Amino acid sequence: MAYVGPLANAVDTTFDDLPEYNALGGHCPRCERVGWVDRYELKRRFSNAFLGPLAVRLRCLGCGNRQNNKWIIGKLPR
């Protein structure tokens, strides 16, 4: 998976707005860890919610940080 960058407008973005070839992940500013999430499981759980409010639910599995974590986008291989 190739890292593309941070999700530019997470407040107005839903799961359906992301193309199929993009992966969704989180970035921890405290320990710089990057982790990828199953976007289809999140969509099943939270329906078609906006990603901005869901960012506060991100928790780093490395250091346990729950503050200021950001959504990131990756590109899946073909």
N, CA, C and O atoms as a MOPAC input file, in Angstrom:
PM7 MOZYME 1SCF
protein

 N      0.84700 1    -1.15700 1     0.00000 1
 C      0.00000 1     0.00000 1     0.00000 1
 C      0.90000 1     1.23000 1     0.00000 1
 O      1.87100 1     1.29900 1     0.75400 1
 N      0.58000 1     2.17300 1    -0.82700 1
 C      1.37600 1     3.38700 1    -0.94600 1
 C      0.69000 1     4.53000 1    -0.20100 1
 O     -0.48900 1     4.80600 1    -0.42000 1
 N      1.43000 1     5.18000 1     0.66700 1
 C      0.91300 1     6.32500 1     1.41100 1
 C      0.70400 1     7.49100 1     0.45200 1
 O      1.60000 1     7.82600 1    -0.32200 1
 N     -0.47300 1     8.11000 1     0.49900 1
 C     -0.77600 1     9.25000 1    -0.37200 1
 C     -0.65700 1    10.55600 1     0.40200 1
 O     -0.04200 1    11.50400 1    -0.08500 1
 N     -1.23300 1    10.62300 1     1.59600 1
 C     -1.17100 1    11.83500 1     2.40000 1
 C     -2.35000 1    11.93900 1     3.33700 1
 O     -3.18300 1    11.03500 1     3.40500 1
 N     -2.42300 1    13.05300 1     4.06500 1
 C     -3.55400 1    13.23000 1     4.98200 1
 C     -4.84700 1    13.47600 1     4.22100 1
 O     -4.83800 1    13.99300 1     3.10400 1
 N     -5.94000 1    13.10400 1     4.83100 1
 C     -7.25700 1    13.35200 1     4.24600 1
 C     -7.54000 1    14.84300 1     4.37300 1
 O     -7.62400 1    15.37300 1     5.48000 1
 N     -7.68600 1    15.51400 1     3.23700 1
 C     -7.75600 1    16.97300 1     3.20500 1
 C     -8.97400 1    17.53600 1     3.92900 1
 O     -8.83000 1    18.44500 1     4.74700 1
 N    -10.15100 1    17.02900 1     3.65300 1
 C    -11.36900 1    17.61300 1     4.20600 1
 C    -12.18900 1    16.52900 1     4.89800 1
 O    -13.23300 1    16.11400 1     4.39500 1
 N    -11.71600 1    16.07900 1     6.04500 1
 C    -12.37800 1    14.96900 1     6.73600 1
 C    -13.74700 1    15.35500 1     7.28100 1
 O    -14.60500 1    14.48900 1     7.45200 1
 N    -13.96600 1    16.62400 1     7.55300 1
 C    -15.23100 1    17.06400 1     8.14100 1
 C    -16.39300 1    16.81700 1     7.18300 1
 O    -17.48600 1    16.45200 1     7.61700 1
 N    -16.16600 1    17.01400 1     5.88400 1
 C    -17.23200 1    16.87000 1     4.88800 1
 C    -17.13200 1    15.58700 1     4.07300 1
 O    -17.82700 1    15.44700 1     3.06600 1
 N    -16.28700 1    14.65200 1     4.48200 1
 C    -16.06800 1    13.42200 1     3.72600 1
 C    -16.75400 1    12.24600 1     4.41200 1
 O    -16.67700 1    12.09600 1     5.63200 1
 N    -17.42600 1    11.41400 1     3.61900 1
 C    -18.03800 1    10.18900 1     4.13000 1
 C    -17.31600 1     8.99100 1     3.52100 1
 O    -16.45800 1     9.15300 1     2.65300 1
 N    -17.66000 1     7.80100 1     3.97100 1
 C    -17.04300 1     6.59300 1     3.42900 1
 C    -17.34900 1     6.43100 1     1.94600 1
 O    -16.50500 1     5.95700 1     1.18600 1
 N    -18.54900 1     6.82200 1     1.53100 1
 C    -18.92900 1     6.70300 1     0.12100 1
 C    -18.20000 1     7.69200 1    -0.77600 1
 O    -18.11900 1     7.48000 1    -1.98500 1
 N    -17.67000 1     8.76800 1    -0.20600 1
 C    -16.94100 1     9.75800 1    -0.99900 1
 C    -15.55500 1     9.26800 1    -1.41300 1
 O    -14.97600 1     9.78200 1    -2.37000 1
 N    -15.02500 1     8.28600 1    -0.70200 1
 C    -13.68200 1     7.77900 1    -1.00900 1
 C    -13.75200 1     6.75300 1    -2.13500 1
 O    -14.60600 1     5.86700 1    -2.11100 1
 N    -12.86700 1     6.86200 1    -3.11800 1
 C    -12.83700 1     5.85800 1    -4.18800 1
 C    -12.47000 1     4.47800 1    -3.64300 1
 O    -11.83300 1     4.36500 1    -2.59500 1
 N    -12.87300 1     3.44700 1    -4.35200 1
 C    -12.62600 1     2.06300 1    -3.92900 1
 C    -11.13500 1     1.74100 1    -3.79600 1
 O    -10.75200 1     0.91400 1    -2.96800 1
 N    -10.29900 1     2.38700 1    -4.60100 1
 C     -8.87000 1     2.07000 1    -4.60800 1
 C     -8.09700 1     2.80400 1    -3.50700 1
 O     -6.87700 1     2.66000 1    -3.42100 1
 N     -8.77300 1     3.58000 1    -2.67300 1
 C     -8.11900 1     4.26400 1    -1.56200 1
 C     -8.30800 1     3.47800 1    -0.27600 1
 O     -9.38600 1     2.94600 1    -0.01000 1
 N     -7.24900 1     3.41300 1     0.51300 1
 C     -7.30800 1     2.80800 1     1.83700 1
 C     -7.38600 1     3.93000 1     2.86500 1
 O     -6.93300 1     5.04500 1     2.61000 1
 N     -7.95100 1     3.63900 1     4.00500 1
 C     -8.13200 1     4.63700 1     5.05100 1
 C     -7.32200 1     4.22300 1     6.26700 1
 O     -7.32300 1     3.05600 1     6.66100 1
 N     -6.63900 1     5.18000 1     6.85300 1
 C     -5.81100 1     4.88400 1     8.01300 1
 C     -5.76600 1     6.05300 1     8.96800 1
 O     -6.40800 1     7.08100 1     8.75200 1
 N     -4.99800 1     5.88100 1    10.03100 1
 C     -4.82900 1     6.93100 1    11.02300 1
 C     -3.36300 1     7.19600 1    11.28700 1
 O     -2.52600 1     6.30100 1    11.16400 1
 N     -3.05500 1     8.44100 1    11.65300 1
 C     -1.68200 1     8.84400 1    11.95800 1
 C     -1.65100 1     9.43100 1    13.36200 1
 O     -2.44400 1    10.31300 1    13.69100 1
 N     -0.73300 1     8.93800 1    14.18600 1
 C     -0.56100 1     9.43400 1    15.54700 1
 C      0.55300 1    10.48700 1    15.55600 1
 O      1.68400 1    10.17500 1    15.18100 1
 N      0.26300 1    11.72100 1    15.97200 1
 C      1.30400 1    12.74200 1    15.99700 1
 C      2.28800 1    12.57100 1    17.15900 1
 O      3.37400 1    13.14900 1    17.14400 1
 N      1.91300 1    11.79200 1    18.14500 1
 C      2.76500 1    11.61000 1    19.32500 1
 C      3.94000 1    10.67100 1    19.05200 1
 O      5.07900 1    10.98100 1    19.40200 1
 N      3.66400 1     9.52400 1    18.42900 1
 C      4.74300 1     8.55800 1    18.16900 1
 C      4.98900 1     8.34500 1    16.67800 1
 O      5.82900 1     7.52900 1    16.29800 1
 N      4.25800 1     9.07700 1    15.83100 1
 C      4.40400 1     9.01800 1    14.37000 1
 C      4.01500 1     7.66000 1    13.78300 1
 O      4.42700 1     7.32800 1    12.67100 1
 N      3.23600 1     6.88600 1    14.50700 1
 C      2.80000 1     5.58200 1    13.99800 1
 C      1.66800 1     5.76200 1    12.99700 1
 O      0.82100 1     6.64300 1    13.14600 1
 N      1.66900 1     4.91700 1    11.98000 1
 C      0.61600 1     4.89500 1    10.97000 1
 C     -0.04800 1     3.53100 1    11.02900 1
 O      0.63200 1     2.50400 1    11.02200 1
 N     -1.36700 1     3.51600 1    11.08600 1
 C     -2.11100 1     2.26300 1    11.10600 1
 C     -3.27500 1     2.32700 1    10.13600 1
 O     -3.92200 1     3.36400 1     9.99400 1
 N     -3.53500 1     1.22100 1     9.47600 1
 C     -4.60900 1     1.16500 1     8.48100 1
 C     -5.82100 1     0.47900 1     9.08000 1
 O     -5.69000 1    -0.46700 1     9.85600 1
 N     -7.00500 1     0.96200 1     8.71600 1
 C     -8.25600 1     0.42600 1     9.25100 1
 C     -9.07100 1    -0.20600 1     8.12700 1
 O     -8.85500 1     0.07800 1     6.94800 1
 N    -10.00300 1    -1.06200 1     8.51000 1
 C    -10.91100 1    -1.68600 1     7.55400 1
 C    -12.08500 1    -0.73800 1     7.33800 1
 O    -13.00000 1    -0.67800 1     8.15900 1
 N    -12.05700 1    -0.00600 1     6.24300 1
 C    -13.07400 1     1.02000 1     5.99800 1
 C    -14.45800 1     0.42100 1     5.82100 1
 O    -15.45300 1     1.07700 1     6.12800 1
 N    -14.54300 1    -0.80400 1     5.33600 1
 C    -15.84700 1    -1.43500 1     5.13200 1
 C    -16.46500 1    -1.85600 1     6.46200 1
 O    -17.68500 1    -1.80500 1     6.62300 1
 N    -15.63900 1    -2.26700 1     7.40500 1
 C    -16.14000 1    -2.58200 1     8.74400 1
 C    -16.60700 1    -1.30500 1     9.44200 1
 O    -17.64000 1    -1.30800 1    10.11200 1
 N    -15.85700 1    -0.21900 1     9.28700 1
 C    -16.27200 1     1.05600 1     9.87600 1
 C    -17.56600 1     1.56200 1     9.24700 1
 O    -18.42200 1     2.11400 1     9.93800 1
 N    -17.70600 1     1.37500 1     7.94100 1
 C    -18.93400 1     1.80300 1     7.27000 1
 C    -20.12300 1     0.98400 1     7.76700 1
 O    -21.21500 1     1.52100 1     7.95800 1
 N    -19.91100 1    -0.31200 1     7.97400 1
 C    -20.98200 1    -1.15800 1     8.49400 1
 C    -21.37700 1    -0.71000 1     9.90400 1
 O    -22.55700 1    -0.69600 1    10.25400 1
 N    -20.38300 1    -0.34900 1    10.69600 1
 C    -20.63100 1     0.01300 1    12.09100 1
 C    -21.22700 1     1.41500 1    12.25300 1
 O    -22.11600 1     1.62200 1    13.07900 1
 N    -20.73500 1     2.37400 1    11.46500 1
 C    -21.15300 1     3.76800 1    11.62700 1
 C    -21.98500 1     4.28000 1    10.46500 1
 O    -22.22600 1     5.48300 1    10.37000 1
 N    -22.42600 1     3.40400 1     9.58700 1
 C    -23.20800 1     3.75400 1     8.40700 1
 C    -22.39800 1     4.69600 1     7.53200 1
 O    -21.20900 1     4.46100 1     7.31600 1
 N    -22.99900 1     5.73200 1     7.03400 1
 C    -22.28400 1     6.64900 1     6.15000 1
 C    -21.98200 1     7.95800 1     6.88300 1
 O    -22.30600 1     9.04100 1     6.39700 1
 N    -21.36100 1     7.84400 1     8.05200 1
 C    -21.05300 1     9.00500 1     8.88300 1
 C    -19.90700 1     9.81700 1     8.28200 1
 O    -19.11400 1     9.31000 1     7.48800 1
 N    -19.83900 1    11.07200 1     8.67400 1
 C    -18.71800 1    11.91100 1     8.27300 1
 C    -17.47200 1    11.48100 1     9.04100 1
 O    -17.56000 1    11.09500 1    10.20700 1
 N    -16.32100 1    11.54700 1     8.39100 1
 C    -15.08600 1    11.06800 1     9.00200 1
 C    -14.52900 1    12.02800 1    10.04800 1
 O    -13.81400 1    11.59900 1    10.95400 1
 N    -14.84200 1    13.31000 1     9.94200 1
 C    -14.33200 1    14.29500 1    10.89800 1
 C    -14.67000 1    13.95500 1    12.34200 1
 O    -13.76600 1    13.86700 1    13.17300 1
 N    -15.95100 1    13.76100 1    12.66700 1
 C    -16.30400 1    13.42000 1    14.04700 1
 C    -15.77500 1    12.04900 1    14.49900 1
 O    -15.60900 1    11.82000 1    15.69700 1
 N    -15.51300 1    11.15300 1    13.56900 1
 C    -14.99200 1     9.83500 1    13.94500 1
 C    -13.50300 1     9.87100 1    14.28100 1
 O    -12.98600 1     8.91800 1    14.86400 1
 N    -12.80700 1    10.94500 1    13.93000 1
 C    -11.36800 1    11.03700 1    14.20200 1
 C    -11.07900 1    11.01900 1    15.70100 1
 O    -10.01400 1    10.55900 1    16.11300 1
 N    -11.99800 1    11.50500 1    16.51800 1
 C    -11.77100 1    11.50000 1    17.96800 1
 C    -11.81000 1    10.08000 1    18.53200 1
 O    -11.35100 1     9.85400 1    19.65200 1
 N    -12.34400 1     9.13000 1    17.78400 1
 C    -12.39100 1     7.73400 1    18.22300 1
 C    -11.11800 1     6.96800 1    17.87100 1
 O    -10.93700 1     5.83500 1    18.31700 1
 N    -10.23400 1     7.57400 1    17.07500 1
 C     -8.99200 1     6.89900 1    16.70800 1
 C     -8.08400 1     6.79000 1    17.92900 1
 O     -7.90600 1     7.75600 1    18.67100 1
 N     -7.51300 1     5.60800 1    18.12800 1
 C     -6.57700 1     5.37700 1    19.22800 1
 C     -5.34300 1     4.70600 1    18.66900 1
 O     -5.43900 1     3.72800 1    17.92800 1
 N     -4.18500 1     5.23100 1    19.02400 1
 C     -2.92200 1     4.65700 1    18.56200 1
 C     -2.66900 1     3.33600 1    19.28600 1
 O     -2.74900 1     3.26700 1    20.51300 1
 N     -2.36600 1     2.29900 1    18.52400 1
 C     -2.06800 1     0.99900 1    19.12800 1
 C     -0.63500 1     0.92600 1    19.64600 1
 O     -0.28700 1    -0.00500 1    20.37200 1
 N      0.19700 1     1.89700 1    19.28100 1
 C      1.57900 1     1.92500 1    19.74700 1
 C      1.72200 1     2.55500 1    21.12000 1
 O      2.31900 1     1.96700 1    22.02200 1
 N      1.16700 1     3.76500 1    21.28000 1
 C      1.34800 1     4.50300 1    22.53000 1
 C      0.04100 1     4.75600 1    23.28200 1
 O      0.06900 1     5.24100 1    24.41300 1
 N     -1.10200 1     4.43500 1    22.67400 1
 C     -2.39000 1     4.62200 1    23.33000 1
 C     -2.95400 1     6.02900 1    23.21900 1
 O     -3.98300 1     6.32800 1    23.82500 1
 N     -2.30800 1     6.89100 1    22.46400 1
 C     -2.75600 1     8.27700 1    22.31100 1
 C     -4.13200 1     8.33900 1    21.66000 1
 O     -4.41800 1     7.59800 1    20.71900 1
 N     -4.98900 1     9.23800 1    22.17200 1
 C     -6.32100 1     9.44500 1    21.60400 1
 C     -6.52200 1    10.89500 1    21.16100 1
 O     -7.62400 1    11.25700 1    20.75100 1
 N     -5.49900 1    11.72000 1    21.23300 1
 C     -5.65100 1    13.14300 1    20.93800 1
 C     -4.93700 1    13.52200 1    19.65100 1
 O     -3.81100 1    13.09400 1    19.39900 1
 N     -5.61100 1    14.33300 1    18.84200 1
 C     -5.04900 1    14.91000 1    17.61100 1
 C     -4.65500 1    13.88500 1    16.55800 1
 O     -3.82700 1    14.18500 1    15.69900 1
 N     -5.22200 1    12.68900 1    16.59900 1
 C     -4.95900 1    11.71000 1    15.54700 1
 C     -5.68200 1    12.13900 1    14.27900 1
 O     -6.78900 1    12.67300 1    14.34500 1
 N     -5.07000 1    11.91000 1    13.14100 1
 C     -5.60500 1    12.37200 1    11.85800 1
 C     -5.85400 1    11.19500 1    10.92500 1
 O     -5.18000 1    10.16800 1    11.00600 1
 N     -6.82800 1    11.35800 1    10.04000 1
 C     -7.09200 1    10.37800 1     8.98600 1
 C     -6.04800 1    10.53300 1     7.88100 1
 O     -5.65100 1    11.64900 1     7.54800 1
 N     -5.61300 1     9.42200 1     7.32200 1
 C     -4.70400 1     9.43600 1     6.18000 1
 C     -5.27900 1     8.55500 1     5.07200 1
 O     -6.14500 1     7.71200 1     5.30800 1
 N     -4.77700 1     8.77200 1     3.86800 1
 C     -5.22800 1     8.03200 1     2.69200 1
 C     -4.04400 1     7.27700 1     2.10600 1
 O     -2.93100 1     7.79800 1     2.04200 1
 N     -4.29300 1     6.05900 1     1.68500 1
 C     -3.30700 1     5.25400 1     0.98200 1
 C     -3.90500 1     4.74000 1    -0.31300 1
 O     -5.12500 1     4.70000 1    -0.47300 1
 N     -3.05100 1     4.35300 1    -1.22300 1
 C     -3.51400 1     3.83000 1    -2.50600 1
 C     -3.22900 1     2.33400 1    -2.54300 1
 O     -2.09000 1     1.90400 1    -2.36900 1
 N     -4.27700 1     1.55000 1    -2.77300 1
 C     -4.13600 1     0.09700 1    -2.82500 1
 C     -3.44600 1    -0.32800 1    -4.11600 1
 O     -3.59300 1     0.33900 1    -5.14000 1
 N     -2.69600 1    -1.42800 1    -4.08300 1
 C     -2.08200 1    -1.92200 1    -5.31900 1
 C     -3.14500 1    -2.44700 1    -6.27200 1
 O     -4.23500 1    -2.84200 1    -5.85500 1
 N     -2.81600 1    -2.44600 1    -7.53800 1
 C     -3.78100 1    -2.91100 1    -8.54600 1
 C     -3.89600 1    -4.39500 1    -8.57100 1
 O     -4.66400 1    -4.94200 1    -9.36300 1

